[in-house]
PDB file of C-alpha atoms and ligand atoms in Angstrom:
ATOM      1  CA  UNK A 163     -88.717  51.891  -2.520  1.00 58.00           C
ATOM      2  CA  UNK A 164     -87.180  49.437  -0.135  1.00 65.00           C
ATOM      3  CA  UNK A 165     -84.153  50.487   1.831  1.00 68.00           C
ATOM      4  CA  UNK A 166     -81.520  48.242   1.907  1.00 70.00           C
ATOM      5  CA  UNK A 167     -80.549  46.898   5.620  1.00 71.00           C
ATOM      6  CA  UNK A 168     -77.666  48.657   7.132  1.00 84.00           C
ATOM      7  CA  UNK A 169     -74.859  46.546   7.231  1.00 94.00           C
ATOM      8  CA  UNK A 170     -74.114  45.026  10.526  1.00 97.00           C
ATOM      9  CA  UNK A 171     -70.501  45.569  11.829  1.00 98.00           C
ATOM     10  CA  UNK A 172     -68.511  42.025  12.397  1.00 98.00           C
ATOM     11  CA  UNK A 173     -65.595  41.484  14.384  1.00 98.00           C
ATOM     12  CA  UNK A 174     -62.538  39.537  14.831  1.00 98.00           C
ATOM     13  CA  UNK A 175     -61.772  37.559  17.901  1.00 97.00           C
ATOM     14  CA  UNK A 176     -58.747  40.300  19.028  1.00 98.00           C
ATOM     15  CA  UNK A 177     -61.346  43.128  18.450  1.00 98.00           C
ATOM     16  CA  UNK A 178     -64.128  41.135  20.902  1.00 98.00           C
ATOM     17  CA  UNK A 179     -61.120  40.954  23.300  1.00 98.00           C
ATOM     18  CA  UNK A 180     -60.991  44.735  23.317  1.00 98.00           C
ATOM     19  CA  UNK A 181     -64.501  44.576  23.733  1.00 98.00           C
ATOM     20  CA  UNK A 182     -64.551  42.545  26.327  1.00 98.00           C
ATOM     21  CA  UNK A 183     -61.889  44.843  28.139  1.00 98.00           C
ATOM     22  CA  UNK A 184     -64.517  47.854  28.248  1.00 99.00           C
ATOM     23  CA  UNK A 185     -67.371  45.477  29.559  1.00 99.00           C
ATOM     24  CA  UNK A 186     -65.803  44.920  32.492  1.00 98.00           C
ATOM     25  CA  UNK A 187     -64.415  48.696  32.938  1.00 99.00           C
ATOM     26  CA  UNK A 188     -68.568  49.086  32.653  1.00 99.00           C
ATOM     27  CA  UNK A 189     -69.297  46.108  35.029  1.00 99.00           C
ATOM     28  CA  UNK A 190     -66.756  47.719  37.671  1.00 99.00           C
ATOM     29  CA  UNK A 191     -68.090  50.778  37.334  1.00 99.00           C
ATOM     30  CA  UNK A 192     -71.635  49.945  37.168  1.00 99.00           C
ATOM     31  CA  UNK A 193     -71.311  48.079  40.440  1.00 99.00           C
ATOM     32  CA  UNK A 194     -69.494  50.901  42.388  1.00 99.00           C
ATOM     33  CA  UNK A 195     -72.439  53.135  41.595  1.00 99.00           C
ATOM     34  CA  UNK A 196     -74.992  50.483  42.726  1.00 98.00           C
ATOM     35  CA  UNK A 197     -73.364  50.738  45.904  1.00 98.00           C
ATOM     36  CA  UNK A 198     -73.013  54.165  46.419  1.00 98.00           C
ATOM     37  CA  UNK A 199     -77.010  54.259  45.307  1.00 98.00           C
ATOM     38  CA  UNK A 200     -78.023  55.122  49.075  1.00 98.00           C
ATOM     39  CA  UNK A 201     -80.386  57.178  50.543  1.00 98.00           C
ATOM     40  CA  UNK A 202     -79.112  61.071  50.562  1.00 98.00           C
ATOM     41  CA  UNK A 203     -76.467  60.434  47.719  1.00 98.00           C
ATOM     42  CA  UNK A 204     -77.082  62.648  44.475  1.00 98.00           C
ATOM     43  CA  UNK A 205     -77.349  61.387  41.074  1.00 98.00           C
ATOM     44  CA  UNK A 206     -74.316  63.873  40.479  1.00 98.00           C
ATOM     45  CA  UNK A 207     -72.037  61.665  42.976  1.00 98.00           C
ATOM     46  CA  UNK A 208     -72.664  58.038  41.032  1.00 98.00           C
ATOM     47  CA  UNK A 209     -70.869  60.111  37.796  1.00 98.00           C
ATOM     48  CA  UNK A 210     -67.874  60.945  39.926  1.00 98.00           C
ATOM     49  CA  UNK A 211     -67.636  57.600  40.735  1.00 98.00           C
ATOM     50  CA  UNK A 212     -68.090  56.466  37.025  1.00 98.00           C
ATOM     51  CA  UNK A 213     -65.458  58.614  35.546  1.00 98.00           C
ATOM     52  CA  UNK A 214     -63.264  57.584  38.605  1.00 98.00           C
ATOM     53  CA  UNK A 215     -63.511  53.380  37.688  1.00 98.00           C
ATOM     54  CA  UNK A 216     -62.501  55.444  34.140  1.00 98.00           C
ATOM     55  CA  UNK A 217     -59.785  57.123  34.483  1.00 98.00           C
ATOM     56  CA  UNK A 218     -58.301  54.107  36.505  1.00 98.00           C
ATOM     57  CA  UNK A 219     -58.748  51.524  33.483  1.00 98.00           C
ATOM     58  CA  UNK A 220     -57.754  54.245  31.236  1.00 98.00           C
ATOM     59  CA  UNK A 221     -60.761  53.892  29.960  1.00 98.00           C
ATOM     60  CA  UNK A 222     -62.732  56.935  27.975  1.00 98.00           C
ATOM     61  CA  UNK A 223     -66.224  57.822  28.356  1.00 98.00           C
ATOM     62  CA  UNK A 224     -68.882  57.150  25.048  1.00 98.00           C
ATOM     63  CA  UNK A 225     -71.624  59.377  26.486  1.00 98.00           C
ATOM     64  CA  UNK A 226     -70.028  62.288  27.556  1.00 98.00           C
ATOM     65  CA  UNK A 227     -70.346  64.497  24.762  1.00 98.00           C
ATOM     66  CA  UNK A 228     -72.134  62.698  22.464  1.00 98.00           C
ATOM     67  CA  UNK A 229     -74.784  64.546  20.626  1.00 97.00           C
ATOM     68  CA  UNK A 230     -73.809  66.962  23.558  1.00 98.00           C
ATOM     69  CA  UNK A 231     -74.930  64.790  26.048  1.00 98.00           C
ATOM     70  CA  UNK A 232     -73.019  66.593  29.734  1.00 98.00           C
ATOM     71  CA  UNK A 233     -72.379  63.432  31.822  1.00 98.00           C
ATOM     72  CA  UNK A 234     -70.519  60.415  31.698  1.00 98.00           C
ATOM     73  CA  UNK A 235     -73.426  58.231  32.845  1.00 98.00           C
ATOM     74  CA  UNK A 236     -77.474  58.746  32.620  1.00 99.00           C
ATOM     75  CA  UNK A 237     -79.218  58.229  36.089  1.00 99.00           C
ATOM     76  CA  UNK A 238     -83.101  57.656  35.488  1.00 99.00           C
ATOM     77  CA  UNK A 239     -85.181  57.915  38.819  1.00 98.00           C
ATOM     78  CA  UNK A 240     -88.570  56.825  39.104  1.00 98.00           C
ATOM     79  CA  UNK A 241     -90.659  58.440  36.461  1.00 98.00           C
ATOM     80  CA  UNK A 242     -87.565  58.760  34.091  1.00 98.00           C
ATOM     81  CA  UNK A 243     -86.821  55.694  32.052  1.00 98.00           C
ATOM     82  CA  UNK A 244     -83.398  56.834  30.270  1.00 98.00           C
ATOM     83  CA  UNK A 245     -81.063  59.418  29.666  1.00 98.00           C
ATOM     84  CA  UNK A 246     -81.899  61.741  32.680  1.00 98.00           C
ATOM     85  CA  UNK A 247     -78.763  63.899  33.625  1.00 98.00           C
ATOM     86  CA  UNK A 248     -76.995  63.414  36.507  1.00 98.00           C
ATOM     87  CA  UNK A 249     -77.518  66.635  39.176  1.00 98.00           C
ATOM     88  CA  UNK A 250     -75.825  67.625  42.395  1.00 98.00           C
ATOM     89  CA  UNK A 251     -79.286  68.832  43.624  1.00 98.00           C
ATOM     90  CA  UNK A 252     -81.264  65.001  42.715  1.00 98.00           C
ATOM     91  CA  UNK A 253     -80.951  63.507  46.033  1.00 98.00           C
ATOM     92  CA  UNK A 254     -81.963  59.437  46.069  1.00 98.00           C
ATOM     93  CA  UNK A 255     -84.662  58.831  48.632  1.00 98.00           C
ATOM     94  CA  UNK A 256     -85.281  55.578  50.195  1.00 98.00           C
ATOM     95  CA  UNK A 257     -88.193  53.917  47.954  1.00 98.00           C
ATOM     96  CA  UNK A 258     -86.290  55.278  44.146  1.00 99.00           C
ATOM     97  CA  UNK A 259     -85.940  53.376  41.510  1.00 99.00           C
ATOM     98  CA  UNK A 260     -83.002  54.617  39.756  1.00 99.00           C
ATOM     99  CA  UNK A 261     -81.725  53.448  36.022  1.00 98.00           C
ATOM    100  CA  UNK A 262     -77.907  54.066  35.997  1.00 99.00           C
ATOM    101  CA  UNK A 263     -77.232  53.473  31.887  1.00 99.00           C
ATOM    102  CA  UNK A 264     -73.176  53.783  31.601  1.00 98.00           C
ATOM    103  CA  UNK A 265     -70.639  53.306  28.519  1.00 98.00           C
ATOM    104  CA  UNK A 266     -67.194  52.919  28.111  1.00 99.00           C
ATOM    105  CA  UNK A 267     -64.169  52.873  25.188  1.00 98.00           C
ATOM    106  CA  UNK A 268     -60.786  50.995  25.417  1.00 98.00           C
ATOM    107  CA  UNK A 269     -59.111  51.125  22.999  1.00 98.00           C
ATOM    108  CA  UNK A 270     -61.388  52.149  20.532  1.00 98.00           C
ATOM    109  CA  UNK A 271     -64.052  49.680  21.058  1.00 98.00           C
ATOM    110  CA  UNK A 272     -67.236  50.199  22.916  1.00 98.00           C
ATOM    111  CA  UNK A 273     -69.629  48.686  25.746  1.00 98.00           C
ATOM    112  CA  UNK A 274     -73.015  50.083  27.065  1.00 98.00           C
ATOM    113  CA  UNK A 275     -75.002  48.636  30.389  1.00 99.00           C
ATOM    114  CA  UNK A 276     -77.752  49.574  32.507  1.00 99.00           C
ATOM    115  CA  UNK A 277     -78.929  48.441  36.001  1.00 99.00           C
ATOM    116  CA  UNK A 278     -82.165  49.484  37.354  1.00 99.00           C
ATOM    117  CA  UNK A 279     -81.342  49.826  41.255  1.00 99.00           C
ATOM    118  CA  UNK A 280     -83.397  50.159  44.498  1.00 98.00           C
ATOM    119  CA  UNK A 281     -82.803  52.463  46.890  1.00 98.00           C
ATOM    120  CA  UNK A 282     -83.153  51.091  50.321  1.00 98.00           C
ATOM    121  CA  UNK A 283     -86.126  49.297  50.199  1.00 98.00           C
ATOM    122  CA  UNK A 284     -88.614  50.074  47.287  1.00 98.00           C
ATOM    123  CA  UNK A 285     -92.465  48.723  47.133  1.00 98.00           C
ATOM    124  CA  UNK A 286     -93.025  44.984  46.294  1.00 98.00           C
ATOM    125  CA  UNK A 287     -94.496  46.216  43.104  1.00 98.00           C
ATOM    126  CA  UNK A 288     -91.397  48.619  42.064  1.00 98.00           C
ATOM    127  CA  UNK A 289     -89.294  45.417  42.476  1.00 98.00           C
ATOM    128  CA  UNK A 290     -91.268  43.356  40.754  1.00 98.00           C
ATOM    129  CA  UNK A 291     -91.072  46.249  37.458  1.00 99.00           C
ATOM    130  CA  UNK A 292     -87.371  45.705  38.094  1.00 99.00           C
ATOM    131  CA  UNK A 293     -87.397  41.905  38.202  1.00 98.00           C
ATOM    132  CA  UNK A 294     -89.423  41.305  35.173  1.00 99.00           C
ATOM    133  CA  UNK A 295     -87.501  43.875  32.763  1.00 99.00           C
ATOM    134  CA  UNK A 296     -84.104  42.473  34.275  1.00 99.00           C
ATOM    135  CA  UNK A 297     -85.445  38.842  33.148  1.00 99.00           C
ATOM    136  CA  UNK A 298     -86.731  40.552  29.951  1.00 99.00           C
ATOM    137  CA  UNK A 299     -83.343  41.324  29.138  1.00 99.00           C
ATOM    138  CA  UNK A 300     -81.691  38.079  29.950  1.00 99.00           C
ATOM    139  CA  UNK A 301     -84.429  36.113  27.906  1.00 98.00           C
ATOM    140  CA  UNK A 302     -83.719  38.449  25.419  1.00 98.00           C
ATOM    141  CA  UNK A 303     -79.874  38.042  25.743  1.00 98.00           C
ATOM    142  CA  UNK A 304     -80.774  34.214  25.288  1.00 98.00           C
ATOM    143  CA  UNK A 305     -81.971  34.768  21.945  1.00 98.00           C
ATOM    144  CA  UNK A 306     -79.175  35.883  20.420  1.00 98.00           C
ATOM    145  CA  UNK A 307     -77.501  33.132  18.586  1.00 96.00           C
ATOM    146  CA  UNK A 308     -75.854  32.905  14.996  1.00 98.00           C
ATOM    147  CA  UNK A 309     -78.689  31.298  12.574  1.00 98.00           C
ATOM    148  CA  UNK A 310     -81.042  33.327  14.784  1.00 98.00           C
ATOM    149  CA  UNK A 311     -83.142  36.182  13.278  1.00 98.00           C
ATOM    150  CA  UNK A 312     -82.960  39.628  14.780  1.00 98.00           C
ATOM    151  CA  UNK A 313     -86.646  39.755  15.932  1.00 98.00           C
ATOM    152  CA  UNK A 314     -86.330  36.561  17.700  1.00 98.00           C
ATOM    153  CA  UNK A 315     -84.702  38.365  20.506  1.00 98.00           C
ATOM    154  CA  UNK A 316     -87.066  41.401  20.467  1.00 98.00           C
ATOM    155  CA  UNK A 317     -90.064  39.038  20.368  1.00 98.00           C
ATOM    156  CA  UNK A 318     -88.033  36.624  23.176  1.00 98.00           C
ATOM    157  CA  UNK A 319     -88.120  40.263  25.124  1.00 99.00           C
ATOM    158  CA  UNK A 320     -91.878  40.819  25.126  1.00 98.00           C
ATOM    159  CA  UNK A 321     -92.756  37.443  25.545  1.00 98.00           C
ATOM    160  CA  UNK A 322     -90.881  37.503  28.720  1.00 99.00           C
ATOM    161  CA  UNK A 323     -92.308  41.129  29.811  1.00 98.00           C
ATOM    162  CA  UNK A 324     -96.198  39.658  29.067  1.00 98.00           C
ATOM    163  CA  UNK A 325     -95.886  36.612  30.979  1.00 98.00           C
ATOM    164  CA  UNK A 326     -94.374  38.788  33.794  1.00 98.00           C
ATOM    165  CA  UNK A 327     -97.857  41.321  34.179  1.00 98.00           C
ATOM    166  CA  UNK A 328     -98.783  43.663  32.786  1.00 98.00           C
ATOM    167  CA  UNK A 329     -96.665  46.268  31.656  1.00 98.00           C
ATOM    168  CA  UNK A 330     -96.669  49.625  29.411  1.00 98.00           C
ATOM    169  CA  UNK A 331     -93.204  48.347  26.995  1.00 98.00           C
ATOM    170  CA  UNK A 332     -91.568  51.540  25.734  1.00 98.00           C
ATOM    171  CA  UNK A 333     -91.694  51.629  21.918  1.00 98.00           C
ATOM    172  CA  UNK A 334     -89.240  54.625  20.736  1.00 97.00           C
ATOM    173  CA  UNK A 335     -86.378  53.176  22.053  1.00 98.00           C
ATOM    174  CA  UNK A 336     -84.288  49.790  22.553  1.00 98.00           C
ATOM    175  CA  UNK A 337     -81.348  48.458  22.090  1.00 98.00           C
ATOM    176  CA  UNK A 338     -78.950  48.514  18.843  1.00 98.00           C
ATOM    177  CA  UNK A 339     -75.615  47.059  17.518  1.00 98.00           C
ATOM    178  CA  UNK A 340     -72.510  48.342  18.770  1.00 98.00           C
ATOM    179  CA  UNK A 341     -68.533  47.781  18.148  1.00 98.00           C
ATOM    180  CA  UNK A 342     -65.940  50.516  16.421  1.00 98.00           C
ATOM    181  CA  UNK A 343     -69.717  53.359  17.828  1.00 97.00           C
ATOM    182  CA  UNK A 344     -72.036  52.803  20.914  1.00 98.00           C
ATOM    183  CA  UNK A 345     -74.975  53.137  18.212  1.00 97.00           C
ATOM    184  CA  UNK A 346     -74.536  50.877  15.556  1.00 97.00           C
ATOM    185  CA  UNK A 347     -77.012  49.258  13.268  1.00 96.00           C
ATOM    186  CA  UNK A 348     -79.547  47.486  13.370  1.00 97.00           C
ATOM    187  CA  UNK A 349     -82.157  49.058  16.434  1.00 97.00           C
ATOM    188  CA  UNK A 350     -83.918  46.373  18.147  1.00 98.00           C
ATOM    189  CA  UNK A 351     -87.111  47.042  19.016  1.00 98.00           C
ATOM    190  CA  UNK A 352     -88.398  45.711  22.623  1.00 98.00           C
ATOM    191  CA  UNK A 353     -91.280  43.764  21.076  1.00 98.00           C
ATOM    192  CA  UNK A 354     -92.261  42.086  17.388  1.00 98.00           C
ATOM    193  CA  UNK A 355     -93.013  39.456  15.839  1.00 98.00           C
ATOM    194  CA  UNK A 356     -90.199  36.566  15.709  1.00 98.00           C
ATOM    195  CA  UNK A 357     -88.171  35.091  12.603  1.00 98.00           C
ATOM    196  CA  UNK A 358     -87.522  38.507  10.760  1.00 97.00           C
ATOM    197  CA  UNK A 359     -85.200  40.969   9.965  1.00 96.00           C
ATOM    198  CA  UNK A 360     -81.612  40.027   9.627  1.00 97.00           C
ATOM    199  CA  UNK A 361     -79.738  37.046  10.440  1.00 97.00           C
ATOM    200  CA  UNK A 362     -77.355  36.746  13.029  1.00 98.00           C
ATOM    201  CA  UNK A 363     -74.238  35.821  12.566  1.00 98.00           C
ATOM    202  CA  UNK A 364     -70.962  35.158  14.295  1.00 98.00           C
ATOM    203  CA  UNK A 365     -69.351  38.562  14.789  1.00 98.00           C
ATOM    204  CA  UNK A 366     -71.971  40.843  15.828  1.00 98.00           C
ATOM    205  CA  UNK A 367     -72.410  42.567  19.177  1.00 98.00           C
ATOM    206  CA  UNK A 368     -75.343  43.888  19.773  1.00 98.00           C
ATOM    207  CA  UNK A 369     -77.037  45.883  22.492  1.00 98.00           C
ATOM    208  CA  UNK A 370     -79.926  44.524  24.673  1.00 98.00           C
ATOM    209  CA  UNK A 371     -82.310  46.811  26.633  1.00 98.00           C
ATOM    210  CA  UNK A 372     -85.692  46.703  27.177  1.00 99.00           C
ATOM    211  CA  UNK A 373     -87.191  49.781  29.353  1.00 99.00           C
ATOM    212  CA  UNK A 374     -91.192  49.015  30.609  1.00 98.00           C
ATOM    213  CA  UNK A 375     -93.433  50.499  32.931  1.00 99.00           C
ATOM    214  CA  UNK A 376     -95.786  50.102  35.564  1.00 99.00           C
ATOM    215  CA  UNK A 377     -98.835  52.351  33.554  1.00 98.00           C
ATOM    216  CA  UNK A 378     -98.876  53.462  29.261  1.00 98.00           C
ATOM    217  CA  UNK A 379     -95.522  53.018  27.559  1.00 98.00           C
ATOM    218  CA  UNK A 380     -96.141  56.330  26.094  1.00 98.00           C
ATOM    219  CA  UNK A 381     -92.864  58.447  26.756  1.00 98.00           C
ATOM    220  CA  UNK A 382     -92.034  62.266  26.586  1.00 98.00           C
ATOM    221  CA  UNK A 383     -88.802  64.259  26.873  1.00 98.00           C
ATOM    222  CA  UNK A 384     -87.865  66.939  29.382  1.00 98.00           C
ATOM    223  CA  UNK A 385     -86.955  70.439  28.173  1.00 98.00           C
ATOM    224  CA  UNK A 386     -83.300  69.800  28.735  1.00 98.00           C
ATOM    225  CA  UNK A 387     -83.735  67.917  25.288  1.00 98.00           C
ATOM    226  CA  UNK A 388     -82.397  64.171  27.026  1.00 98.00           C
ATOM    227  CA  UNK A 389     -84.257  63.582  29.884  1.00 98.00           C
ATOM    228  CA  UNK A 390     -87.215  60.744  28.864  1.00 98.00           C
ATOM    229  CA  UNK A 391     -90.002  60.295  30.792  1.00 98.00           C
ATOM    230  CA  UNK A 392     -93.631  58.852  31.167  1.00 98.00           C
ATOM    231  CA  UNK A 393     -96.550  60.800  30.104  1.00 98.00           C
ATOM    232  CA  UNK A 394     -98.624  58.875  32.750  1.00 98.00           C
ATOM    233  CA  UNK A 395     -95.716  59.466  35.726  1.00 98.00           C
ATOM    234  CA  UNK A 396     -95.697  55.888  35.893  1.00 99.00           C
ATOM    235  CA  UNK A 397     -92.402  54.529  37.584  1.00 99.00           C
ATOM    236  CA  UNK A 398     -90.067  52.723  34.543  1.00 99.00           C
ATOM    237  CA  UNK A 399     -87.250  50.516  34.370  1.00 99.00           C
ATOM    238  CA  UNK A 400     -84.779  49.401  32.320  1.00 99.00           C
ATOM    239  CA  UNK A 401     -81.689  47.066  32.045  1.00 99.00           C
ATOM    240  CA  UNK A 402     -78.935  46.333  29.605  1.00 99.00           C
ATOM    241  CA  UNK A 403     -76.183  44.058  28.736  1.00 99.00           C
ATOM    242  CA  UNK A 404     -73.663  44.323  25.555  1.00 99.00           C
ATOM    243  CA  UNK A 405     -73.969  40.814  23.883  1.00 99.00           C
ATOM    244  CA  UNK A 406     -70.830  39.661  21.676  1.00 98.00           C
ATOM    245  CA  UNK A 407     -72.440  35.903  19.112  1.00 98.00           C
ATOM    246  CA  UNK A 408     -70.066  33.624  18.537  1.00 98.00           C
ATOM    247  CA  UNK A 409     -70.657  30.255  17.130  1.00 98.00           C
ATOM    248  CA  UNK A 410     -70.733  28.372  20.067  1.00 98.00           C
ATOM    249  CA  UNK A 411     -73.314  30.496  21.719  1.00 98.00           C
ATOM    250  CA  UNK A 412     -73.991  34.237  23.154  1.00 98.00           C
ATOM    251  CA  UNK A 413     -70.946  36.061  25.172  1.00 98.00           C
ATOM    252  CA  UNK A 414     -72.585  38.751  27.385  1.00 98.00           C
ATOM    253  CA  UNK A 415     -69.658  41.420  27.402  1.00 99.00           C
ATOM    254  CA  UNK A 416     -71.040  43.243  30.460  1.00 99.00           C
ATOM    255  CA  UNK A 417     -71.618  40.741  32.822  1.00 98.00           C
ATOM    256  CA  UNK A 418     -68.616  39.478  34.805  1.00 98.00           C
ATOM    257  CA  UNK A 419     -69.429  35.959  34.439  1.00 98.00           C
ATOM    258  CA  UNK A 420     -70.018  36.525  30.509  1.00 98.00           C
ATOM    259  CA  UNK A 421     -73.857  35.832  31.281  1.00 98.00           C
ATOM    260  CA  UNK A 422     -72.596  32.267  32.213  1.00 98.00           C
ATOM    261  CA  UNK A 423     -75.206  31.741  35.323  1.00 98.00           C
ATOM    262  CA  UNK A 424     -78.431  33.165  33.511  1.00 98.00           C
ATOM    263  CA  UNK A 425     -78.422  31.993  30.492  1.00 98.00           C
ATOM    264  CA  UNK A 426     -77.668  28.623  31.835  1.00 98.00           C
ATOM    265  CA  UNK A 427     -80.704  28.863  33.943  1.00 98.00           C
ATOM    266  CA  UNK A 428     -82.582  29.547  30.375  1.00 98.00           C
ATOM    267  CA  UNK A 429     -80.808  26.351  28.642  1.00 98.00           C
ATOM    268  CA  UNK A 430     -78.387  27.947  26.799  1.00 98.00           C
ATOM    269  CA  UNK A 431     -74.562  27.365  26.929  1.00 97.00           C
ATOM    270  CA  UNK A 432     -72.373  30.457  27.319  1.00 98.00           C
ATOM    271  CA  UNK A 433     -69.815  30.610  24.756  1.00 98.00           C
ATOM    272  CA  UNK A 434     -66.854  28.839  24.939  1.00 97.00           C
ATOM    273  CA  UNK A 435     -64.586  32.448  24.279  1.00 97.00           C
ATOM    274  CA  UNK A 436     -66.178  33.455  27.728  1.00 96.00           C
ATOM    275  CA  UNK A 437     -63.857  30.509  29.627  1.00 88.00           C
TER     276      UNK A 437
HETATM  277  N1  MF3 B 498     -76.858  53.597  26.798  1.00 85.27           N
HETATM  278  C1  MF3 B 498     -77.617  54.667  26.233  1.00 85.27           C
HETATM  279  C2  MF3 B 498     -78.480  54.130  25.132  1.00 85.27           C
HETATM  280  O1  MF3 B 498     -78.120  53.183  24.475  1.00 85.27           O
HETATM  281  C3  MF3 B 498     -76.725  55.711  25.661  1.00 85.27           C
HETATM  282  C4  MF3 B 498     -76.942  57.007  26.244  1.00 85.27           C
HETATM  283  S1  MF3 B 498     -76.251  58.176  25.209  1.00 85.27           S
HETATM  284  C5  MF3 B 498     -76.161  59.533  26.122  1.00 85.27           C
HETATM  285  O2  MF3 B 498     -79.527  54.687  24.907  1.00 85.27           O
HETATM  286  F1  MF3 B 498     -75.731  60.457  25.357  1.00 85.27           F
HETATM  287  F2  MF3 B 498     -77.344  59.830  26.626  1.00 85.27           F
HETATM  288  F3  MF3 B 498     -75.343  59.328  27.092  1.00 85.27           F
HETATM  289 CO1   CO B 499     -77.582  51.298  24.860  1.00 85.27          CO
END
């Protein structure tokens, strides 16, 4: 039999305002750890300085505790391409590559955003990885507008990542609606075909995050039941925005500028709500 589509959450103008409160709590955040991403920090000291950006917004944490997950942020290095836990003992080296995937709730309502970020100086090809999955997402990002269908962005996202190089594109996850829950219906799958699945409408907010790698997109998870991996030890990356659709074009929730600069470089007007 064919299952019926999960409904997809829509919300009001006052509750994307809410939204848009915890996407910059997530932006803040996201950029303090970036710069304390140095050489001899630990992945442990980039979640003090998440739940610190926190507790000044009064702003509560989405991934601590959930599904028992014991961090408020995932920290990815190298080999890892999500959900690693954040350790007093992981030291960044000059040359990482570390994800940093963070969350945050005001007021009931959610936003979710990863940066992929070099520490020191990484090789030209590690940057590269990073630069194509960071345009990956934005292209993706791009796609989202109301009369769109869902796969057009997941199809916009490996287009991108092909024309880039060539790159192993991690199947078993990607990115998913979110709103009221960080993981909402539908999942949206880093690669497809375009013009199927649901239509998008005005309302939605959906996240966008495409995680590749420089060898097989085959993936395998760590004994402490989060940590994701390569099977090849190929070095990953992976970014991600939280995209609001409004009429008048896509509102990127998580970027500071609303995704104003990039999406204008791809042709397509920010929404008006993100003035
Ligand atoms: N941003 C992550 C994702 O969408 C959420 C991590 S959940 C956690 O995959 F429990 F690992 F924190
Ligand atoms: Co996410």
């Amino acid at each position: 039999m064919r299952r019926l589509p999960e409904r997809i959450e829509l919300k009001t103008r006052e509750q994307l305002a809410l939204m848009r409160r915890a996407g910059l709590v997530v932006a803040e955040a996201l950029a303090a750890m970036k710069a304390a991403a140095v050489p001899g920090a630990s992945t442990a000291d980039l979640d003090d300085v998440a739940r610190e950006v926190l507790a000044r917004h009064g702003a509560t944490s989405n991934f601590l505790n959930y599904h028992g997950y014991p961090a408020t942020v995932c920290t990815s290095v190298n080999d890892r391409i999500v959900h690693g836990i954040p350790s007093r003992d992981e030291r960044l080296r000059e040359g990482d590559l570390v994800s940093i995937d963070f969350g945050a709730i005001v007021e009931g309502w959610h936003g979710d955003s990863a940066i992929s970020v070099a520490v020191g100086e990484v090789a030209p090809e590690v940057a590269a990885l990073s630069a194509a999955c960071e345009a990956a997402m934005w292209d993706g990002l791009a796609a989202a507008h109301a009369g769109a269908r869902l796969t057009d962005i997941s199809h916009a996202v490996e287009t991108s990542i092909r024309r880039a190089g060539k790159y192993g594109i991690v199947a078993e996850y990607g990115g998913h609606g979110i709103g009221s829950a960080m993981h909402m219906a539908p999942h949206i799958l880093n690669y497809g075909r375009p013009g199927k699945g649901p239509k998008l409408e005005a309302g939605m907010a959906l996240a966008i995050e495409p995680m590749i790698t420089l060898g097989r997109r085959e993936t395998q998870e760590l004994d402490d039941g989060w940590t994701v991996t390569t099977v090849d030890g190929s070095w990953a990356a992976h970014w991600e925005h939280t995209v609001a659709i409004l009429d008048d074009g896509p509102w990127v929730l998580t970027a500071v500028d609303g995704g104003r600069d990039e999406l204008e470089r791809r042709g397509v007007a920010v929404s008006a709500a993100a003035a």
